[in-house]
Coordinates of C-alpha atoms and ligand atoms in Angstrom, one line a residue:
X1 CA -8.0 -19.3 -12.9
X2 CA -6.9 -18.5 -9.3
X3 CA -8.3 -20.2 -6.2
X4 CA -11.0 -18.0 -4.4
X5 CA -10.0 -15.8 -1.7
X6 CA -13.7 -15.6 -0.5
X7 CA -14.1 -15.5 3.3
X8 CA -10.4 -14.2 4.0
X9 CA -10.1 -11.4 6.0
X10 CA -7.9 -8.6 4.8
X11 CA -6.6 -5.4 6.6
X12 CA -5.9 -2.5 4.2
X13 CA -4.3 0.6 5.8
X14 CA -4.8 3.9 4.2
X15 CA -8.1 2.6 2.7
X16 CA -10.1 5.8 3.1
X17 CA -9.0 7.0 -0.3
X18 CA -6.7 6.6 -3.0
X19 CA -4.9 3.4 -3.8
X20 CA -6.0 1.8 -0.5
X21 CA -9.6 2.3 -1.2
X22 CA -9.0 0.8 -4.6
X23 CA -7.3 -2.4 -3.0
X24 CA -10.2 -2.3 -0.3
X25 CA -12.9 -2.5 -3.0
X26 CA -11.2 -5.2 -5.1
X27 CA -10.5 -7.6 -2.3
X28 CA -14.3 -7.0 -1.4
X29 CA -15.2 -7.9 -4.8
X30 CA -13.6 -11.2 -4.5
X31 CA -15.3 -12.0 -1.3
X32 CA -12.9 -10.9 1.3
X33 CA -14.1 -9.4 4.6
X34 CA -12.3 -5.9 4.6
X35 CA -10.9 -3.9 7.5
X36 CA -10.7 -0.3 6.2
X37 CA -8.1 1.6 8.2
X38 CA -7.4 5.5 8.3
X39 CA -7.0 8.1 10.6
X40 CA -10.2 9.8 9.4
X41 CA -13.3 8.1 11.1
X42 CA -15.9 9.2 8.7
X43 CA -14.0 8.5 5.5
X44 CA -13.0 5.0 6.7
X45 CA -16.6 4.4 7.6
X46 CA -17.9 5.7 4.3
X47 CA -15.6 3.4 2.3
X48 CA -16.8 0.3 4.3
X49 CA -20.4 1.3 3.8
X50 CA -19.8 1.7 0.2
X51 CA -18.3 -1.8 0.1
X52 CA -21.6 -3.0 2.0
X53 CA -23.8 -1.2 -0.4
X54 CA -22.2 -3.2 -3.2
X55 CA -22.8 -6.5 -1.4
X56 CA -19.4 -7.0 0.4
X57 CA -18.5 -7.1 4.1
X58 CA -16.3 -4.3 5.6
X59 CA -15.8 -2.3 8.7
X60 CA -14.1 1.1 9.0
X61 CA -11.5 1.4 11.7
X62 CA -9.8 4.7 12.9
X63 CA -6.1 4.2 13.7
X64 CA -2.7 5.9 13.3
X65 CA -0.6 3.2 11.9
X66 CA 2.5 5.3 12.8
X67 CA 1.7 4.4 16.8
X68 CA 1.8 1.2 18.5
X69 CA -1.6 2.0 20.0
X70 CA -3.0 2.6 16.6
X71 CA -2.0 -0.6 15.0
X72 CA -3.0 -2.7 18.1
X73 CA -6.4 -1.1 17.8
X74 CA -6.6 -2.1 14.0
X75 CA -5.5 -5.8 14.7
X76 CA -7.9 -6.0 17.6
X77 CA -10.7 -4.6 15.5
X78 CA -10.2 -7.2 12.9
X79 CA -10.1 -10.0 15.3
X80 CA -13.3 -8.7 17.1
X81 CA -15.3 -8.4 14.1
X82 CA -14.1 -11.1 11.6
X83 CA -11.9 -13.5 14.0
X84 CA -9.0 -13.7 11.7
X85 CA -6.2 -11.7 9.9
X86 CA -5.3 -13.6 6.5
X87 CA -3.9 -10.7 4.4
X88 CA -2.3 -7.3 5.5
X89 CA -2.2 -4.7 2.8
X90 CA 0.1 -2.1 4.4
X91 CA -0.5 0.7 2.0
X92 CA -0.9 3.9 4.2
X93 CA 1.8 6.6 3.3
X94 CA 2.2 10.4 2.8
X95 CA 4.2 12.0 0.3
X96 CA 4.5 15.7 1.2
X97 CA 7.2 17.5 -0.6
X98 CA 10.2 19.3 0.9
X99 CA 13.7 20.1 -0.7
X100 CA 16.6 19.0 1.6
X101 CA 17.6 22.8 2.4
X102 CA 14.1 23.5 3.5
X103 CA 13.2 20.1 5.2
X104 CA 13.1 20.0 8.9
X105 CA 13.8 17.1 11.1
X106 CA 10.0 16.9 11.8
X107 CA 9.2 16.5 8.3
X108 CA 11.7 13.7 7.7
X109 CA 10.5 12.0 10.9
X110 CA 6.9 12.3 10.1
X111 CA 7.4 10.6 6.6
X112 CA 9.5 7.9 8.0
X113 CA 7.2 7.4 10.9
X114 CA 4.1 6.8 8.7
X115 CA 5.8 5.3 5.5
X116 CA 8.3 3.0 7.1
X117 CA 7.8 2.8 10.9
X118 CA 4.3 2.3 10.2
X119 CA 5.0 -0.5 7.7
X120 CA 7.0 -2.3 10.6
X121 CA 4.4 -1.5 13.2
X122 CA 1.4 -2.8 11.0
X123 CA 3.3 -6.0 10.2
X124 CA 4.4 -6.7 13.7
X125 CA 0.8 -6.2 15.2
X126 CA -0.8 -8.5 12.6
X127 CA 1.9 -11.2 12.8
X128 CA 0.3 -13.7 15.6
X129 CA -3.0 -13.7 13.6
X130 CA -1.3 -13.9 10.1
X131 CA 0.8 -17.1 11.2
X132 CA -2.4 -19.0 12.2
X133 CA -3.6 -20.3 8.8
X134 CA 0.0 -21.1 7.6
X135 CA -0.9 -19.0 4.4
X136 CA -0.8 -15.5 5.6
X137 CA 0.0 -12.7 3.0
X138 CA 1.6 -9.3 3.5
X139 CA 1.6 -6.8 0.5
X140 CA 3.2 -3.5 0.9
X141 CA 2.7 -0.4 -1.2
X142 CA 6.2 0.9 -1.9
X143 CA 7.0 3.1 -4.9
X144 CA 9.2 3.5 -8.0
X145 CA 10.4 6.9 -6.3
X146 CA 13.2 5.9 -4.2
X147 CA 14.0 2.2 -4.8
X148 CA 14.4 3.0 -8.6
X149 CA 14.0 6.7 -9.4
X150 CA 14.7 10.0 -7.7
X151 CA 12.5 13.3 -7.6
X152 CA 13.6 16.6 -6.3
X153 CA 11.6 17.3 -3.2
X154 CA 11.0 13.8 -2.2
X155 CA 14.3 12.6 -0.7
X156 CA 12.6 11.7 2.8
X157 CA 10.0 9.8 0.9
X158 CA 12.2 8.0 -1.4
X159 CA 14.3 6.8 1.7
X160 CA 11.0 5.6 3.4
X161 CA 10.1 3.7 0.3
X162 CA 13.3 2.0 -0.4
X163 CA 13.4 1.2 3.3
X164 CA 10.2 -0.7 3.0
X165 CA 11.9 -3.0 0.6
X166 CA 15.0 -3.4 2.8
X167 CA 12.6 -4.4 5.5
X168 CA 10.8 -6.6 3.1
X169 CA 13.7 -8.8 2.2
X170 CA 14.7 -9.8 5.9
X171 CA 11.1 -9.8 6.8
X172 CA 10.4 -12.6 4.0
X173 CA 13.2 -14.7 5.5
X174 CA 11.9 -14.4 9.1
X175 CA 8.2 -15.2 8.1
X176 CA 8.7 -17.9 5.6
X177 CA 8.7 -20.7 8.2
X178 CA 5.2 -19.7 9.3
X179 CA 4.0 -19.7 5.7
X180 CA 3.6 -16.0 5.6
X181 CA 4.7 -14.4 2.4
X182 CA 5.6 -10.5 2.1
X183 CA 6.0 -9.0 -1.2
X184 CA 5.7 -5.3 -2.5
X185 CA 3.9 -3.4 -5.3
X186 CA 5.9 -0.5 -6.7
X187 CA 3.4 1.9 -8.1
X188 CA 4.3 4.6 -10.8
X189 CA 2.0 7.7 -10.9
X190 CA -1.6 6.7 -10.0
X191 CA -4.4 8.9 -10.0
X192 CA -5.4 9.5 -6.4
X193 CA -6.3 12.3 -4.4
X194 CA -2.9 12.4 -3.0
X195 CA -1.5 12.5 -6.6
X196 CA -4.1 15.1 -7.7
X197 CA -3.1 17.4 -4.8
X198 CA 0.3 17.8 -6.6
X199 CA -1.3 20.0 -9.1
X200 CA -2.0 20.1 -13.0
X201 CA 1.7 20.8 -14.0
X202 CA 2.9 17.7 -12.1
X203 CA 0.2 15.5 -13.6
X204 CA 0.7 16.7 -17.1
X205 CA 4.5 16.3 -16.9
X206 CA 4.1 12.8 -15.4
X207 CA 1.6 11.5 -18.1
X208 CA 4.0 12.5 -20.9
X209 CA 6.9 10.6 -19.3
X210 CA 4.9 7.3 -19.0
X211 CA 5.4 5.2 -22.3
X212 CA 1.7 4.0 -22.2
X213 CA 0.7 7.6 -22.1
X214 CA -1.5 7.6 -19.2
X215 CA -1.4 7.8 -15.4
X216 CA -2.3 4.6 -13.6
X217 CA -5.4 3.7 -12.0
X218 CA -6.0 2.4 -8.4
X219 CA -7.2 -0.7 -10.0
X220 CA -3.9 -1.2 -11.8
X221 CA -2.3 -1.5 -8.3
X222 CA -5.2 -3.4 -6.7
X223 CA -5.0 -6.2 -9.3
X224 CA -1.2 -6.6 -8.5
X225 CA -1.8 -6.6 -4.7
X226 CA -4.6 -9.3 -5.3
X227 CA -2.0 -11.5 -7.1
X228 CA 0.4 -11.4 -4.2
X229 CA -2.5 -12.5 -1.9
X230 CA -3.7 -15.6 -3.9
X231 CA -3.0 -19.1 -2.9
X232 CA -1.0 -19.6 -6.2
X233 CA 1.5 -16.9 -5.2
X234 CA 2.5 -18.8 -2.2
X235 CA 5.8 -19.6 -3.6
X236 CA 6.7 -15.9 -4.3
X237 CA 8.2 -13.9 -1.3
X238 CA 10.5 -11.0 -0.9
X239 CA 9.6 -9.8 -4.2
X240 CA 8.6 -6.6 -5.8
X241 CA 6.3 -5.7 -8.8
X242 CA 6.7 -2.4 -10.6
X243 CA 3.4 -1.2 -11.9
X244 CA 4.1 2.0 -13.8
X245 CA 3.0 1.9 -17.4
X246 CA 6.8 1.5 -18.3
X247 CA 7.8 4.9 -16.7
X248 CA 11.1 3.6 -15.4
X249 CA 12.3 2.1 -18.7
X250 CA 13.5 5.0 -21.0
X251 CA 17.2 5.8 -21.0
X252 CA 16.5 9.2 -22.5
X253 CA 13.8 11.3 -24.1
X254 CA 14.9 9.9 -27.2
X255 CA 14.2 6.4 -26.1
X256 CA 10.5 7.5 -25.9
X257 CA 10.3 8.3 -29.8
Ligands
NAP1 P1 -3.7 9.1 -0.6 O1 -4.8 9.3 -1.6 O2 -3.1 10.5 -0.1 O3 -4.3 8.1 0.5 C1 -3.5 7.9 1.7 C2 -4.2 7.1 2.6 O4 -3.4 6.8 3.7 C3 -5.3 7.9 3.1 O5 -6.6 6.8 3.4 C4 -5.1 8.3 4.5 O6 -6.1 8.6 5.3 C5 -4.1 7.1 4.9 N1 -3.1 7.6 5.9 C6 -2.1 8.4 5.8 N2 -1.5 8.5 7.1 C7 -1.9 7.6 7.9 C8 -1.6 7.0 9.2 N3 -0.7 7.6 10.0 N4 -2.4 6.2 9.7 C9 -3.3 5.5 9.0 N5 -3.7 5.9 7.7 C10 -3.0 7.1 7.1 O7 -2.5 8.4 -1.1 P2 -2.1 7.4 -2.4 O8 -1.9 8.0 -3.5 O9 -3.3 6.4 -2.3 O10 -0.9 6.6 -1.8 C11 -1.2 5.1 -1.1 C12 0.2 4.7 -1.1 O11 0.7 4.5 -2.3 C13 1.2 5.3 -0.3 O12 2.1 4.5 0.6 C14 2.2 6.0 -1.4 O13 3.5 6.3 -0.9 C15 2.0 4.9 -2.3 N6 2.3 5.3 -3.8 C16 1.3 6.1 -4.4 C17 1.5 6.6 -5.7 C18 0.6 7.5 -6.4 O14 1.0 7.8 -7.5 N7 -0.5 7.9 -5.8 C19 2.8 6.2 -6.4 C20 3.7 5.3 -5.7 C21 3.4 5.0 -4.3 P3 -6.0 9.6 6.6 O15 -5.3 10.6 6.2 O16 -7.5 9.7 7.0 O17 -5.2 8.8 7.7

């Protein structure tokens, strides 16, 4: 079994719902102190309260991680309340759809600003604290879309998610001397509020294209994030883990038969 993570402080960005909420709850279950970050104050607070009701420790923090002020407020709140940042799960992201012919520069910038710039800003703001223990952990939520697959309407999103992995590989080298690891989970299609908003046709088509014949759960992703955060994963850095029920595997429809 893995050594306990009890008592470590984890910041989870985009934790008011979806995958981030799943990650926050999973880390709380193993005894971590959780900083639940989102732009929506009430939603972040509610997740923190749910964790407390279940016997865990958490605070809700309102921050826009695409801004320097936002990430500094987030890191400061963690230090103020828990005195440490041991783990950063940089998960916040948006996936609004726009085909290239209709996409505005503002659409592109918004997606890159939250998904990619927000990843960089979150990591940078937490670095001083993450280096203190000599075993800091950073886990990014990337995607299969961009690094592995493509999808009409998500070119900006795919670029941001592939960009996270480019960032990750150089970051791993820079952070290794401080004992900080950085890895990424690459989810397939996971049932979240964000995914449900894409509509029933999208969900039905996606479930049919997944070899294990179901969409993923937030717990599927949270468990992968938890592994990267363990003591035992200390020799793993700059790496990715696809968690997609086999979705990227088939070469053709015939391969699914
Ligand atoms: P979701 O249900 O829409 O939740 C997104 C979370 O991010 C919310 O808590 C949202 O809260 C927060 N957020 C968005 N922009 C933010 C900002 N600027 N600053 C701080 N928080 C922000 O999305 P999800 O499906 O859980 O996706 C989470 C991550 O997984 C994303 O990075 C996404 O790209 C990735 N992913 C998801 C899937 C999937 O199938 N669901 C697949 C592959 C990858 P506020 O709006 O209140 O800020």
